[in-house]
Short mmCIF file of C-alpha atoms in Angstrom, two decimals:
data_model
loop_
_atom_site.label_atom_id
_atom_site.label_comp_id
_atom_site.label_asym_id
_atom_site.label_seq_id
_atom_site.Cartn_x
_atom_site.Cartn_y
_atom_site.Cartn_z
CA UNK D 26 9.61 -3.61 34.70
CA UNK D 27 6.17 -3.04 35.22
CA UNK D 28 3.40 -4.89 32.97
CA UNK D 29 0.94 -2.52 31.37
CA UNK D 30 -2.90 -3.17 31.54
CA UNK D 31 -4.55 -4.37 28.72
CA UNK D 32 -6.70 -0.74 28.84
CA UNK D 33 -4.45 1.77 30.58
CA UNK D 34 -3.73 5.54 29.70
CA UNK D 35 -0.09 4.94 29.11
CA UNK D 36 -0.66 1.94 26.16
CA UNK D 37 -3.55 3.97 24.83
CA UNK D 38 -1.24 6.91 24.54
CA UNK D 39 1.70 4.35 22.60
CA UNK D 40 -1.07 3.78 20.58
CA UNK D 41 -1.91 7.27 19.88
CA UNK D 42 1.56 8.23 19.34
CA UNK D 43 2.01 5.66 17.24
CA UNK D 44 -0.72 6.09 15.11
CA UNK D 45 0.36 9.83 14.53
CA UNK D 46 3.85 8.78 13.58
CA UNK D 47 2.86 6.53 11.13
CA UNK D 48 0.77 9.02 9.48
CA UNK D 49 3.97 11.46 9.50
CA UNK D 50 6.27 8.90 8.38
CA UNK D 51 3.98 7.79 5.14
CA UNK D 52 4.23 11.17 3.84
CA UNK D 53 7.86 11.08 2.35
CA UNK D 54 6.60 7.77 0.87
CA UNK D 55 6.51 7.82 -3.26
CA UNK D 56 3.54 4.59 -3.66
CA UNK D 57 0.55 5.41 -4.87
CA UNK D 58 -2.13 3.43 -2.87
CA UNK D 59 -5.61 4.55 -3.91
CA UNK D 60 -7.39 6.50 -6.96
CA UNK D 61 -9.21 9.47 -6.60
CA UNK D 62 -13.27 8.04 -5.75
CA UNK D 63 -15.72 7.85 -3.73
CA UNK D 64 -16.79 4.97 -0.62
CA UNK D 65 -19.79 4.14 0.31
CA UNK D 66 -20.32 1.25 3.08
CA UNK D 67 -20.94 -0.11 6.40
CA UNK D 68 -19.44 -1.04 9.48
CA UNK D 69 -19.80 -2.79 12.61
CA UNK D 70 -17.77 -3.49 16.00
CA UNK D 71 -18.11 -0.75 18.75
CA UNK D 72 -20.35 1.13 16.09
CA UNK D 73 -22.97 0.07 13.63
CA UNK D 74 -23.38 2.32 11.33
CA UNK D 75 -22.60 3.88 7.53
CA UNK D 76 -19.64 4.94 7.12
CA UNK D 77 -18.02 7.17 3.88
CA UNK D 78 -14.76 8.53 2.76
CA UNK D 79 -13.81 10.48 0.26
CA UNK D 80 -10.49 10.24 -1.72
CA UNK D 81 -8.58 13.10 -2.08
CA UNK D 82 -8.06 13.94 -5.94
CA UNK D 83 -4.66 15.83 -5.73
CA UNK D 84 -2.97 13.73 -3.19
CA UNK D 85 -3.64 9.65 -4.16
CA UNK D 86 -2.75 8.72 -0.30
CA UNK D 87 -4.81 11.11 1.62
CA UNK D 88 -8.97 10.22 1.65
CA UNK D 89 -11.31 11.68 4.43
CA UNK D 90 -13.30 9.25 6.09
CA UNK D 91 -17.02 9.89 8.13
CA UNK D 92 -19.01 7.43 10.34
CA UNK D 93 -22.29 7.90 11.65
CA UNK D 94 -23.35 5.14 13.78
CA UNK D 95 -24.90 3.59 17.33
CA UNK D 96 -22.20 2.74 19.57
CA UNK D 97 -22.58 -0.01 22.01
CA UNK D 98 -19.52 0.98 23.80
CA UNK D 99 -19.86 2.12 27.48
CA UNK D 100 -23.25 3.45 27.21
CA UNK D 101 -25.20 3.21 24.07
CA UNK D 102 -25.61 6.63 22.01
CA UNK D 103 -25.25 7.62 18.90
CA UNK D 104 -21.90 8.59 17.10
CA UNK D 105 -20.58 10.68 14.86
CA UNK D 106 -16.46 10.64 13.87
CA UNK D 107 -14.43 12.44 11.09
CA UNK D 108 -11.04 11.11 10.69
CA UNK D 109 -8.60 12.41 7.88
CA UNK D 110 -6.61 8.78 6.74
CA UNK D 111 -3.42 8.37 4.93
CA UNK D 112 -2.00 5.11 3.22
CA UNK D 113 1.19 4.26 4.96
CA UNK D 114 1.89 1.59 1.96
CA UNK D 115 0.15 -0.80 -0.45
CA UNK D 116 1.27 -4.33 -0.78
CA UNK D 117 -0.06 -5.28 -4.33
CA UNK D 118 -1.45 -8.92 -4.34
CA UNK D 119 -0.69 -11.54 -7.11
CA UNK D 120 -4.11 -12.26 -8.87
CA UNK D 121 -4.42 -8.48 -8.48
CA UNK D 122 -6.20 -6.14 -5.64
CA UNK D 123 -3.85 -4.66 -2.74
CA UNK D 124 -3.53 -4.33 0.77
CA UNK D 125 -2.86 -1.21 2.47
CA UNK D 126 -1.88 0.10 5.94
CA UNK D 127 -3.44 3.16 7.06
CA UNK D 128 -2.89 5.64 10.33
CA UNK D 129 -5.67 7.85 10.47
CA UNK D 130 -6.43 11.13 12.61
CA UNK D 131 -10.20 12.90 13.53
CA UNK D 132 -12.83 14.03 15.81
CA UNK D 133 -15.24 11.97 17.75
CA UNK D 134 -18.82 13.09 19.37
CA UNK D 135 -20.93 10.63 21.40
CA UNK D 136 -24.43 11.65 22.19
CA UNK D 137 -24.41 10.05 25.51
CA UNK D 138 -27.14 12.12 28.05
CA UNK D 139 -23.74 14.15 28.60
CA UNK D 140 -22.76 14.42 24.96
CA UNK D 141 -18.63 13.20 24.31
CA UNK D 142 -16.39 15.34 22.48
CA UNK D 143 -13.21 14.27 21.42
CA UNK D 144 -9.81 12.81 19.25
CA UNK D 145 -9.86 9.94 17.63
CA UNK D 146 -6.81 7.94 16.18
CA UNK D 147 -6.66 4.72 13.88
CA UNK D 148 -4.71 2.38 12.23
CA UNK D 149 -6.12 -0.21 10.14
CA UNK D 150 -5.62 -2.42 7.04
CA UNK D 151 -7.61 -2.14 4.06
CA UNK D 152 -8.42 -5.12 1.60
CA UNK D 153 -8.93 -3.78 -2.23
CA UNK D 154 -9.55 -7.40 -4.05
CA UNK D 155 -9.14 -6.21 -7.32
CA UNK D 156 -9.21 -2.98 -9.54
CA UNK D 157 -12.20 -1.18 -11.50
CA UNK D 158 -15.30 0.55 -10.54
CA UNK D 159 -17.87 -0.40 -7.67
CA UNK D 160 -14.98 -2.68 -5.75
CA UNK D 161 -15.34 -3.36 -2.53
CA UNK D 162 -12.74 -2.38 0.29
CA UNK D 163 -12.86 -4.24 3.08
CA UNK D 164 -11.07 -2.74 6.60
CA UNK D 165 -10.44 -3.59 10.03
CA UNK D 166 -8.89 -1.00 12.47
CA UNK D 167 -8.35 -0.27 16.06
CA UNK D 168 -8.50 3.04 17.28
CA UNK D 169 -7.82 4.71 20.68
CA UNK D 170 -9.75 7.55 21.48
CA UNK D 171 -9.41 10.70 23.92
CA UNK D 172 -12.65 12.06 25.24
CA UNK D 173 -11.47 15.68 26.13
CA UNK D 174 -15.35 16.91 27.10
CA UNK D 175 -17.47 16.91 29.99
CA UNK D 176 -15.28 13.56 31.78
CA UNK D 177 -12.06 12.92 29.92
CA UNK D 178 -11.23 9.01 29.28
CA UNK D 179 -9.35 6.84 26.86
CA UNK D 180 -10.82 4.23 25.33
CA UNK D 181 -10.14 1.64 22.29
CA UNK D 182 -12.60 0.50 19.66
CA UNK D 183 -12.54 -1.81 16.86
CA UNK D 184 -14.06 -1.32 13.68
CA UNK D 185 -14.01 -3.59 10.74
CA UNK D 186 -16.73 -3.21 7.54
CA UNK D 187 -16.99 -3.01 4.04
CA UNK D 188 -17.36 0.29 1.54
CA UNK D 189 -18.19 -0.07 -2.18
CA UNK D 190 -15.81 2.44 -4.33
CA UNK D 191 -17.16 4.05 -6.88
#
């Protein structure tokens, strides 16, 4: 059995996969992990930057996340990524708050001098302390990406941060 590199296309693409199929498999799920609202934050990790998302009203599980950011991965540029995120599940905490898992889909573009496009997968955690208006949510994730344009590459980035709902 071979041993897979820390960073190679095949573990990148298990990751990718993965992601996707968690984001499939939450959708037959009946938990309810998040209110309709509004997030407002930062984050830091391969990009520094504000980040958003935005809760989808009609569907309590779906929410539609942007970051715009300066990436210090590979060469430094700005970033811009749009991901659509679904709650896989919430684990509600005693004392109150939850904890969900998340698999998350989007677009990436990296304004390197040869400007990146491409995909953009994630799974994370997100930390909800407690419930009420203006709550934090903290998150980490990892996230392989697919640069499909002008030099395709994988890659993986971390992100972790904080958004305020409102």
């Amino acid at each position: 059995m071979t041993r897979l590199r820390a960073r190679s296309p095949f573990r990148i693409f298990l990751l990718t996969v993965a992601a996707l199929v968690a984001a499939v498999v939450a959708g037959g799920s009946a938990c309810v992990a998040q209110e309709p609202s509004l997030a407002i934050g930062v984050s830091g990790g391969d990009t520094f930057g504000v980040t958003w998302k935005l809760f989808d009203p009609d569907y309590k599980r779906n929410a539609y996340e942007a970051t715009v950011g300066w990436t210090v991965r590979d060469e430094d540029a700005w970033e811009f990524r749009w991901m659509y995120q679904r709650t896989a599940h919430a684990f509600q905490r005693r004392g109150g708050g939850r904890v969900e898992l998340y698999a998350g889909a989007g677009l990436r573009v990296k304004l390197e001098r040869d400007p990146l496009y491409g995909l953009r997968t994630a799974l994370g955690v997100n930390l909800v302390p407690k419930e009420g208006e203006f709550i934090p949510e903290v998150f980490i994730e990892a996230a392989p990406s697919r640069d499909l344009s002008p030099r395709p590459r994988w890659s993986i980035g971390l992100a972790a941060g904080v958004r305020w709902r409102l």
